[in-house]
PDB file of C-alpha atoms in Angstrom:
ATOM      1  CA  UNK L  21      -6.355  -5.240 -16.220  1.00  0.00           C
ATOM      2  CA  UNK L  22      -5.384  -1.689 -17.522  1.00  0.00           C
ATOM      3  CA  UNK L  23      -4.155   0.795 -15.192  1.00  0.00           C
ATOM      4  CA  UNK L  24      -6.194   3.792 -14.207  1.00  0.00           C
ATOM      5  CA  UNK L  25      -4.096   7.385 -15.137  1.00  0.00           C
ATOM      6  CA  UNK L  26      -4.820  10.655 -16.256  1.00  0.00           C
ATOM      7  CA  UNK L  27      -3.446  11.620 -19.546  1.00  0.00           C
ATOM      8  CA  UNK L  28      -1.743  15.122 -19.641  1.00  0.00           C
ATOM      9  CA  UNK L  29      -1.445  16.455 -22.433  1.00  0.00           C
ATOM     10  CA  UNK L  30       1.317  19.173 -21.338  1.00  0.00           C
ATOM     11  CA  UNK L  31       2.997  18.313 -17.858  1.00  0.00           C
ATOM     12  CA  UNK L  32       3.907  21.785 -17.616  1.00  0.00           C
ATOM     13  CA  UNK L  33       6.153  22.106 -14.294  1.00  0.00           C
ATOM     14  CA  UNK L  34       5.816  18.731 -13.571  1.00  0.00           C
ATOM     15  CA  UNK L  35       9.213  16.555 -14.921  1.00  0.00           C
ATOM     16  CA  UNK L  36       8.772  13.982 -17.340  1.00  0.00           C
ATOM     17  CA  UNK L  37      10.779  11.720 -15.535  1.00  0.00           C
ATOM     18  CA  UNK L  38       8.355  12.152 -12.615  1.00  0.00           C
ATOM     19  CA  UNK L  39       4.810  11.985 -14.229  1.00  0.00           C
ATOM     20  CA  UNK L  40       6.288   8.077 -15.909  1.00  0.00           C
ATOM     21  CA  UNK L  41       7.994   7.005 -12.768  1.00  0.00           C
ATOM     22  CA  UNK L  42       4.496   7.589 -11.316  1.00  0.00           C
ATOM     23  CA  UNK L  43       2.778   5.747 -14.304  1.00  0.00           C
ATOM     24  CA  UNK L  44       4.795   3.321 -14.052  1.00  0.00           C
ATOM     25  CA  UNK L  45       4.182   2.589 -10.376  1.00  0.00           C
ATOM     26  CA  UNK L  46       0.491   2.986 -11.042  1.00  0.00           C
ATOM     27  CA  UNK L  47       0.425   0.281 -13.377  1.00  0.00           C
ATOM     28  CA  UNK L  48       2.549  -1.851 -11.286  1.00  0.00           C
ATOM     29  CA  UNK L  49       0.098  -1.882  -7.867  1.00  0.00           C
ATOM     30  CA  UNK L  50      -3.204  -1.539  -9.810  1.00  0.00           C
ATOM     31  CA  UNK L  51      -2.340  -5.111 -11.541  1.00  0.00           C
ATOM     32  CA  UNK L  52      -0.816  -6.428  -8.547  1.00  0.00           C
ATOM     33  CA  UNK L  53      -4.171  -5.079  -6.586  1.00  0.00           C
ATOM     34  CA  UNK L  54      -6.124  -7.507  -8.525  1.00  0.00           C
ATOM     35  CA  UNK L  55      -3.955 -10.566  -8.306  1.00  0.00           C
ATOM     36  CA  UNK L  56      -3.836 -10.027  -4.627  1.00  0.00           C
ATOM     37  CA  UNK L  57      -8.085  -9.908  -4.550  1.00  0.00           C
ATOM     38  CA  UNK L  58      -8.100 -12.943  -7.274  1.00  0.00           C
ATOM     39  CA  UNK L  59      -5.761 -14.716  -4.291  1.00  0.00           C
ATOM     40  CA  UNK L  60      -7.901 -13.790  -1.429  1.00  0.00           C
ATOM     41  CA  UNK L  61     -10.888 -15.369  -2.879  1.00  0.00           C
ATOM     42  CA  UNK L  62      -9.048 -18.209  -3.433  1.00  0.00           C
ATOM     43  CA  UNK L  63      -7.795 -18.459  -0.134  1.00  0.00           C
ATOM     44  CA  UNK L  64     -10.760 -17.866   1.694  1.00  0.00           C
ATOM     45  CA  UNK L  65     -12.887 -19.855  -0.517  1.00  0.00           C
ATOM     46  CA  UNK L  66      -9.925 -23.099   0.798  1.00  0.00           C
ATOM     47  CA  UNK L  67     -10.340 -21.945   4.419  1.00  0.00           C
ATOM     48  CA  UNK L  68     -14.170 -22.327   3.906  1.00  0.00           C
ATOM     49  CA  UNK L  69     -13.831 -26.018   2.417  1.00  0.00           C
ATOM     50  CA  UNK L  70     -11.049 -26.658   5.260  1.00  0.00           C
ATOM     51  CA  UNK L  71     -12.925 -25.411   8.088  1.00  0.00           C
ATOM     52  CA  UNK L  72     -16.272 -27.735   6.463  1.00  0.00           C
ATOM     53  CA  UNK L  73     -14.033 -30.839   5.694  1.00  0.00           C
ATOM     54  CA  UNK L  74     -12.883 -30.571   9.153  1.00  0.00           C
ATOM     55  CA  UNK L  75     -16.319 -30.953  10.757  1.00  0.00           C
ATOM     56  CA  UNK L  76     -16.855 -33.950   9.546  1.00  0.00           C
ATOM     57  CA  UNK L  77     -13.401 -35.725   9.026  1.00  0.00           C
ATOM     58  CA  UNK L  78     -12.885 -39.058   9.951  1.00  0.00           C
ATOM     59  CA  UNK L  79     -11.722 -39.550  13.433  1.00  0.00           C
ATOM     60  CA  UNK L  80      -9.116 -41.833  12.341  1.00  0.00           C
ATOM     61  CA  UNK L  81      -6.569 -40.190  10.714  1.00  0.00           C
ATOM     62  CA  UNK L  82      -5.522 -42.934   8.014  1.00  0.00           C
ATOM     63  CA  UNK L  83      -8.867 -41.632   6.561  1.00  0.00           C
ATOM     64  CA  UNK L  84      -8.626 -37.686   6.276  1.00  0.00           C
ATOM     65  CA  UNK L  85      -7.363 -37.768   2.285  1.00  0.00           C
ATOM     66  CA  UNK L  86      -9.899 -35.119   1.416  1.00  0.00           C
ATOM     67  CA  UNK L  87      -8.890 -32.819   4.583  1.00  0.00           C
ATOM     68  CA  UNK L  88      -5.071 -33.252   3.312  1.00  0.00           C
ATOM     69  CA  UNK L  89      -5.297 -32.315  -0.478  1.00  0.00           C
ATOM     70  CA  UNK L  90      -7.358 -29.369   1.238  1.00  0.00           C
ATOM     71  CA  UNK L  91      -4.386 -28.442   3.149  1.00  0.00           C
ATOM     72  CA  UNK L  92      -2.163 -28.958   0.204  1.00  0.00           C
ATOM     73  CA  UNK L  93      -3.928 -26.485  -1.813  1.00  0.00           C
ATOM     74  CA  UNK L  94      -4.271 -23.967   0.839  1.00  0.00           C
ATOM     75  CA  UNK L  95      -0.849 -23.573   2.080  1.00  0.00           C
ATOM     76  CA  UNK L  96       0.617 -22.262  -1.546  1.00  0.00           C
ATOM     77  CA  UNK L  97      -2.735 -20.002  -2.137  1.00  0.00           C
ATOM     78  CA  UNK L  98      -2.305 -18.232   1.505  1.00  0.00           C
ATOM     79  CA  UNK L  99       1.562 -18.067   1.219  1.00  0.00           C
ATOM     80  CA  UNK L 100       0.614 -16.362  -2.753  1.00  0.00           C
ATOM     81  CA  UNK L 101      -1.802 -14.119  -1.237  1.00  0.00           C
ATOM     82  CA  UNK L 102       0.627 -12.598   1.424  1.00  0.00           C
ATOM     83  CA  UNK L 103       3.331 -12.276  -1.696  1.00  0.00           C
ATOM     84  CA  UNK L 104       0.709 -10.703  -3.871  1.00  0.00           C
ATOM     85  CA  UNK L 105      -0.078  -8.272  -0.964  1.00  0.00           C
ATOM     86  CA  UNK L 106       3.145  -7.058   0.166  1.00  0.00           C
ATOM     87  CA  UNK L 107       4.051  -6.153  -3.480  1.00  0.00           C
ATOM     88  CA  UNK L 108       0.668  -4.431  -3.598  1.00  0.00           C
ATOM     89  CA  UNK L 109       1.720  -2.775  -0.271  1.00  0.00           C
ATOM     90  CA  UNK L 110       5.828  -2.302  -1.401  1.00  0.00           C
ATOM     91  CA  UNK L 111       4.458  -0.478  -4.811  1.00  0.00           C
ATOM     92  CA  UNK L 112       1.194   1.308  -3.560  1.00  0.00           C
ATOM     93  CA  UNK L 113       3.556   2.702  -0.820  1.00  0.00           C
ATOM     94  CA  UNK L 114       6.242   3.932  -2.907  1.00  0.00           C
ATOM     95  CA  UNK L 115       4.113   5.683  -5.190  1.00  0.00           C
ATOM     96  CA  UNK L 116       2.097   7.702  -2.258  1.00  0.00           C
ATOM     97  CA  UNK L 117       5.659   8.860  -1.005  1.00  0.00           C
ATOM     98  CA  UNK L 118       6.510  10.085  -5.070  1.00  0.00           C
ATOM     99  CA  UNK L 119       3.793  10.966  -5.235  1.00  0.00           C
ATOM    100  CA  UNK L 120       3.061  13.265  -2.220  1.00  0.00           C
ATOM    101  CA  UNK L 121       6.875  14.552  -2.891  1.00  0.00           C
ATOM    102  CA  UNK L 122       5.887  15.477  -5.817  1.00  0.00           C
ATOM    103  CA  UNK L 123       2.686  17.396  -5.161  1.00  0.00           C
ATOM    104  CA  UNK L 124       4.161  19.467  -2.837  1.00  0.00           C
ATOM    105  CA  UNK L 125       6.846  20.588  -4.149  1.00  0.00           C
ATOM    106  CA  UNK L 126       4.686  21.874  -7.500  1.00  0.00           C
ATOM    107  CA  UNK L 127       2.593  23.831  -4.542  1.00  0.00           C
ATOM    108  CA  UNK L 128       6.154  24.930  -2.437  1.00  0.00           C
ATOM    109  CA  UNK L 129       6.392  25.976  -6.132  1.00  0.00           C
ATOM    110  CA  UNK L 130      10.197  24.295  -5.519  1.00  0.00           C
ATOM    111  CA  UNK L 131      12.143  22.222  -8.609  1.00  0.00           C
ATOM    112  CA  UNK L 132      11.517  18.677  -9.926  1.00  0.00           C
ATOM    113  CA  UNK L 133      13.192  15.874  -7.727  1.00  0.00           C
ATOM    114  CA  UNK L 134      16.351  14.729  -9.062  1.00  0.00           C
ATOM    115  CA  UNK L 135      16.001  11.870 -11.180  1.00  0.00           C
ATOM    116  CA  UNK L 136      18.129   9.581  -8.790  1.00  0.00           C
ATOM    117  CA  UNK L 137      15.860  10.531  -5.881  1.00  0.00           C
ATOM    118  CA  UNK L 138      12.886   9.700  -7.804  1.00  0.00           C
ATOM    119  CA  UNK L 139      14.237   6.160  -8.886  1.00  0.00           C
ATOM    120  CA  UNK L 140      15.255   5.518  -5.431  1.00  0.00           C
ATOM    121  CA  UNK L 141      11.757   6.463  -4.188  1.00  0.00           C
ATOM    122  CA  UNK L 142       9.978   4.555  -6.458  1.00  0.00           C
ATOM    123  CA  UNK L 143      12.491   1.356  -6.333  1.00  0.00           C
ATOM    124  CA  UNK L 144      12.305   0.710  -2.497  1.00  0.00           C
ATOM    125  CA  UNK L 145       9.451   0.146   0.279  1.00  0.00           C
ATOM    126  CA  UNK L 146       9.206   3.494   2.289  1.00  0.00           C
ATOM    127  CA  UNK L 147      10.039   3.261   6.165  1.00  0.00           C
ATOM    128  CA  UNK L 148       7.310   3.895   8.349  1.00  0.00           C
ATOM    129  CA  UNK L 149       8.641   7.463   9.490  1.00  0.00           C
ATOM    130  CA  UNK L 150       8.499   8.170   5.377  1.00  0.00           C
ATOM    131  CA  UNK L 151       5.421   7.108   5.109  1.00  0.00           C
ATOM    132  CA  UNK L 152       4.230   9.347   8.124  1.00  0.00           C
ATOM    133  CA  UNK L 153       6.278  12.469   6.923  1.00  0.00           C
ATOM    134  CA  UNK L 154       4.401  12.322   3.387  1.00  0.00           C
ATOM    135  CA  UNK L 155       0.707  11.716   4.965  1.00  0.00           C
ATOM    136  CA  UNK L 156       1.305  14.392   7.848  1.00  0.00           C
ATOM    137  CA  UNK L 157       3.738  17.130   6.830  1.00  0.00           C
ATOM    138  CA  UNK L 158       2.792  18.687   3.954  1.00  0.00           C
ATOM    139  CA  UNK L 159      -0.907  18.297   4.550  1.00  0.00           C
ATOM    140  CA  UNK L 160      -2.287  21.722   5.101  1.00  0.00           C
ATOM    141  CA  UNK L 161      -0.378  23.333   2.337  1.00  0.00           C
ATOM    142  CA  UNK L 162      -1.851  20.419  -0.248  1.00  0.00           C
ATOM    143  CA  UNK L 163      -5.389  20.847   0.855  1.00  0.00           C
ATOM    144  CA  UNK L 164      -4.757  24.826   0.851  1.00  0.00           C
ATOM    145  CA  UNK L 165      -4.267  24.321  -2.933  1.00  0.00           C
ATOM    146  CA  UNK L 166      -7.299  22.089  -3.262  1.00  0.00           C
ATOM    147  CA  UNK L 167     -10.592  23.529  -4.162  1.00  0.00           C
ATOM    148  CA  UNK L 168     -12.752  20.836  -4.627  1.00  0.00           C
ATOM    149  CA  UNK L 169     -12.926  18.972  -0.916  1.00  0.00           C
ATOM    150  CA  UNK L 170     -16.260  20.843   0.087  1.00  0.00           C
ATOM    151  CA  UNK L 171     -17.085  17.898   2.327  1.00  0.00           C
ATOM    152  CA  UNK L 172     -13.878  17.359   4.157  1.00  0.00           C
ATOM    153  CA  UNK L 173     -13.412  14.026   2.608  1.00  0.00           C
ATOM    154  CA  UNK L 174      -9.871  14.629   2.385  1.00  0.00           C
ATOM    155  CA  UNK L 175      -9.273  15.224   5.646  1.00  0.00           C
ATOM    156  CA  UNK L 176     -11.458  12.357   7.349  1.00  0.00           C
ATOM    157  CA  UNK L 177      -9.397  10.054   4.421  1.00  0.00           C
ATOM    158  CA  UNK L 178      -5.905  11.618   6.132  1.00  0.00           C
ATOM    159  CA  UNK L 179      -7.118  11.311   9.272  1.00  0.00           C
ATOM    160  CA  UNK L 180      -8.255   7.232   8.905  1.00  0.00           C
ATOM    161  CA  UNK L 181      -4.843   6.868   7.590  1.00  0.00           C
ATOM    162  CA  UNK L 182      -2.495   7.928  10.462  1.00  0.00           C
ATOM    163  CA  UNK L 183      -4.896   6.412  12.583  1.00  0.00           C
ATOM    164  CA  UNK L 184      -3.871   3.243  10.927  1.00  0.00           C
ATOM    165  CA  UNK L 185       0.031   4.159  10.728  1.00  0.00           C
ATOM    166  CA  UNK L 186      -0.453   5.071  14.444  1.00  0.00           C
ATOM    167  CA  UNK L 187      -1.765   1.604  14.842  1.00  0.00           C
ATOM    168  CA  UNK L 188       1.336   0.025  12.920  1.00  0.00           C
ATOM    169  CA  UNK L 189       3.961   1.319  14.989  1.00  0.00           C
ATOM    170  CA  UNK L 190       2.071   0.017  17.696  1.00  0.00           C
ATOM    171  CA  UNK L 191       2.314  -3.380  16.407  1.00  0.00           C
ATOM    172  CA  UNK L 192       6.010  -2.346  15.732  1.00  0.00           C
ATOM    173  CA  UNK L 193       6.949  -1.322  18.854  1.00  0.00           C
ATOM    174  CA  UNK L 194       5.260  -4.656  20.542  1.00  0.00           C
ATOM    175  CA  UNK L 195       6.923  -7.144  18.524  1.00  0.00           C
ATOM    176  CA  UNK L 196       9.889  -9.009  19.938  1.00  0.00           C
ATOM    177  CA  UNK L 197      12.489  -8.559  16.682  1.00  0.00           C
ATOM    178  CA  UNK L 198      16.219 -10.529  17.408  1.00  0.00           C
ATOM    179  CA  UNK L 199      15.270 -10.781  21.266  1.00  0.00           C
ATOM    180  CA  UNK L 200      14.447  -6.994  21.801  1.00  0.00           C
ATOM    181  CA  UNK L 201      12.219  -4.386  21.022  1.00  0.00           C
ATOM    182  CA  UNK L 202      12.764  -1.187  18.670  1.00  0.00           C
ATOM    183  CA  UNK L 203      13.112   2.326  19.777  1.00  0.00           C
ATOM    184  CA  UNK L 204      11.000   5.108  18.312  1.00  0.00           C
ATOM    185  CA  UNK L 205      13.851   6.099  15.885  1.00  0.00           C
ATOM    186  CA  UNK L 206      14.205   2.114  14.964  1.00  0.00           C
ATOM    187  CA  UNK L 207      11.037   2.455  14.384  1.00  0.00           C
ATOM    188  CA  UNK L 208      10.411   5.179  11.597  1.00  0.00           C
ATOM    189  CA  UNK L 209      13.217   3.551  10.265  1.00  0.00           C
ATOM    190  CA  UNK L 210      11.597   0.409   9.487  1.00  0.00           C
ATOM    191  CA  UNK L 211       9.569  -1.194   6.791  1.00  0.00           C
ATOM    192  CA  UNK L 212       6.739  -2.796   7.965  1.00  0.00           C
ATOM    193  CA  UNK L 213       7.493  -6.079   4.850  1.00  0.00           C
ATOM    194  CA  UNK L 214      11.012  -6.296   7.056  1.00  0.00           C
ATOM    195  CA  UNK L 215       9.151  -6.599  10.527  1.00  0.00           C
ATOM    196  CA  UNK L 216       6.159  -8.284  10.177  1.00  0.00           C
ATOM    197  CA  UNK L 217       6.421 -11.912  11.359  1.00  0.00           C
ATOM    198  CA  UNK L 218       5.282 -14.229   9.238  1.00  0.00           C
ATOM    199  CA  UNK L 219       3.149 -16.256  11.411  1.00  0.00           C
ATOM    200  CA  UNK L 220       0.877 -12.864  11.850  1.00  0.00           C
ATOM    201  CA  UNK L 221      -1.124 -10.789   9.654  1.00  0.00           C
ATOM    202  CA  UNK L 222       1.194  -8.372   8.240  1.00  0.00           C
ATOM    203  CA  UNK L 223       1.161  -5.260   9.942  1.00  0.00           C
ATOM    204  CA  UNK L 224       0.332  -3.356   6.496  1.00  0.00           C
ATOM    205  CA  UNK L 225      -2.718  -5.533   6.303  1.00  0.00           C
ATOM    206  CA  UNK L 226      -5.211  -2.846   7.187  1.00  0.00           C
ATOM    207  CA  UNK L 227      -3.364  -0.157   5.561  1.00  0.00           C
ATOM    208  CA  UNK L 228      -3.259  -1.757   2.105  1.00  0.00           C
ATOM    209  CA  UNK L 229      -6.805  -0.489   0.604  1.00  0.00           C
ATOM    210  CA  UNK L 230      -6.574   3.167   1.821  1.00  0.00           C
ATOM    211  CA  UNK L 231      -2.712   3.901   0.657  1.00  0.00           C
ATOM    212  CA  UNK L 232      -3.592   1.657  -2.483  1.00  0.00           C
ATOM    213  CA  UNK L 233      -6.346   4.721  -2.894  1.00  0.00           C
ATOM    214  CA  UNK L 234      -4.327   7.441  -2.159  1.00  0.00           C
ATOM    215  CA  UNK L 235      -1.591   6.404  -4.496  1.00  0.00           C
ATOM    216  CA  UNK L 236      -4.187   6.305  -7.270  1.00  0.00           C
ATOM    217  CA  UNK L 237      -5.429   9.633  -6.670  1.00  0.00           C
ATOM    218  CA  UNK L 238      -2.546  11.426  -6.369  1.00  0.00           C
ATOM    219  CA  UNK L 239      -1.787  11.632 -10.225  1.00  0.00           C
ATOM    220  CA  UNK L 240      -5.763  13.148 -10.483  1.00  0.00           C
ATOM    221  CA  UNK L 241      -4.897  15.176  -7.558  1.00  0.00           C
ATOM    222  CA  UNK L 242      -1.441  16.788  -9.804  1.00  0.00           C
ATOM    223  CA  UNK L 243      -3.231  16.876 -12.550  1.00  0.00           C
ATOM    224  CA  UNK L 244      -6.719  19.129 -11.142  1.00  0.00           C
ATOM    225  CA  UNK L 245      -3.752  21.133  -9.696  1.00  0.00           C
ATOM    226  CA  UNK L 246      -1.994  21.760 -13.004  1.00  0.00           C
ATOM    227  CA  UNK L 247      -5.814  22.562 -14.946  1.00  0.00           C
ATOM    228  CA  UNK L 248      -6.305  25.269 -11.890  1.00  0.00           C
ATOM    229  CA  UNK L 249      -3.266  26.904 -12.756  1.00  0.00           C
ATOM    230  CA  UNK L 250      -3.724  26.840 -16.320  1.00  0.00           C
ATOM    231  CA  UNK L 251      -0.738  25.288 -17.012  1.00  0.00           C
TER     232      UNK L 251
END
C-alpha cells in the first residue's frame, strides 16, 4: 500500500534532511499499519474458530485434533500481530516526536534540527516523558499558528491523547518490573515496547490508532503552515 504524503514543491525553511526523514517514517508505519490490521483479522478470526471448536470438543482429549491445529495456527498469528503492532507503535511514535520537533521550531521560527538529532529521533522508540513533552509543550504555540481548527478538533484530539499517555504511565507505574516498581523519573524514561509484559496487552495498545493519526497529519499540518506563510 502507498504511503499517504504531501508533496512540496519548495520546502522553504523546512531542511531537506527533515521533510525525507519524515517521509521516510511515513512510509514505514503506514505499511506496517496495514500488516498489523491484515494480522488482527487473522487473529481474531482464530480466536473465533478456537473459542467455537472449544464448545464442542471432545471430552476426551486423545480426540481434540481440530482444537490443536487451531491452537497451532493461533499462537504464531497473535505473537505476529503484537510484532506488527509494536513496529507500528516504535515508527508512528518516532515520527510524532520529529515531527512535532519539527513544527515547532518552524513556528519558534528557530533552525533545522541537526541532522544527527533527527536520525536519532527517527531511529529509536521515544520514552514516555518524550512522547508527553511533544503532545503537551508546544501545544498552544502550534494551534496559535493554526487557522483552520474552527471546531476545536485539535484540541479534543490532544486532549484524548494525554488522557491515554496519562493512562500508560499508570499501567507503568503498577507493573512489578525486576521485583520493584519505577519512580516518576524511571518512568518518562521508559519505552512502553521495553515495559510491557508480554503476557498483557501492550500498554501502547490503545494509543496506537490516535498517534498513528497524528503522525500522519503532521506533514499536512507543516505543509498548510508553509502555504500560510507563502513560503
Amino acid at each position: 500500500m502507498g504511503s499517504r504524503f504531501p508533496d512540496l514543491e519548495k520546502l522553504g525553511p523546512v531542511a531537506a534532511h527533515e521533510w525525507r526523514t519524515l517521509r521516510s517514517l511515513n512510509q514505514a508505519y503506514v505499511d506496517v499499519r496495514h500488516e498489523w490490521q491484515a494480522a488482527c483479522l487473522l487473529a481474531d478470526g482464530l480466536m473465533v474458530k478456537l473459542e467455537v471448536a472449544e464448545g464442542y470438543a471432545d471430552p476426551d482429549r486423545r480426540y481434540r485434533h481440530h482444537l490443536a491445529a487451531l491452537n497451532e495456527l493461533y499462537r504464531p498469528a497473535d505473537a505476529y500481530e503484537r510484532q506488527a503492532s509494536a513496529l507500528a507503535w516504535r515508527y508512528a511514535s518516532a515520527a510524532v516526536v520529529l515531527g512535532m520537533a519539527v513544527l515547532d521550531r518552524l513556528v519558534s521560527d528557530r533552525p533545522p534540527l541537526a541532522p544527527d538529532l533527527v536520525e536519532e529521533l527517527a531511529t529509536h522508540e521515544p520514552t514516555l516523558g518524550m512522547l508527553k513533552e511533544a503532545c503537551d509543550a508546544p501545544y498552544e504555540r502550534l494551534i496559535a499558528a493554526r487557522a483552520d481548527d474552527h471546531y476545536g478538533t485539535e484540541a479534543k484530539a490532544r486532549e484524548n491523547l494525554l488522557g491515554l499517555l496519562g493512562a500508560a504511565e499508570y499501567n507503568v507505574e503498577h507493573t512489578d518490573l525486576g521485583g520493584r516498581r519505577l519512580n516518576t523519573a524511571e518512568i518518562d524514561a521508559c519505552q512502553l515496547s521495553a515495559v510491557s509484559p508480554a503476557d498483557q496487552d501492550p500498554f501502547w495498545d490503545d494509543l496506537l490508532e490516535p498517534v498513528l493519526s497524528l503522525a500522519e497529519s503532521i506533514p499536512y499540518a507543516i505543509a498548510r503552515w508553509l502555504d500560510r506563510q507563502g513560503l
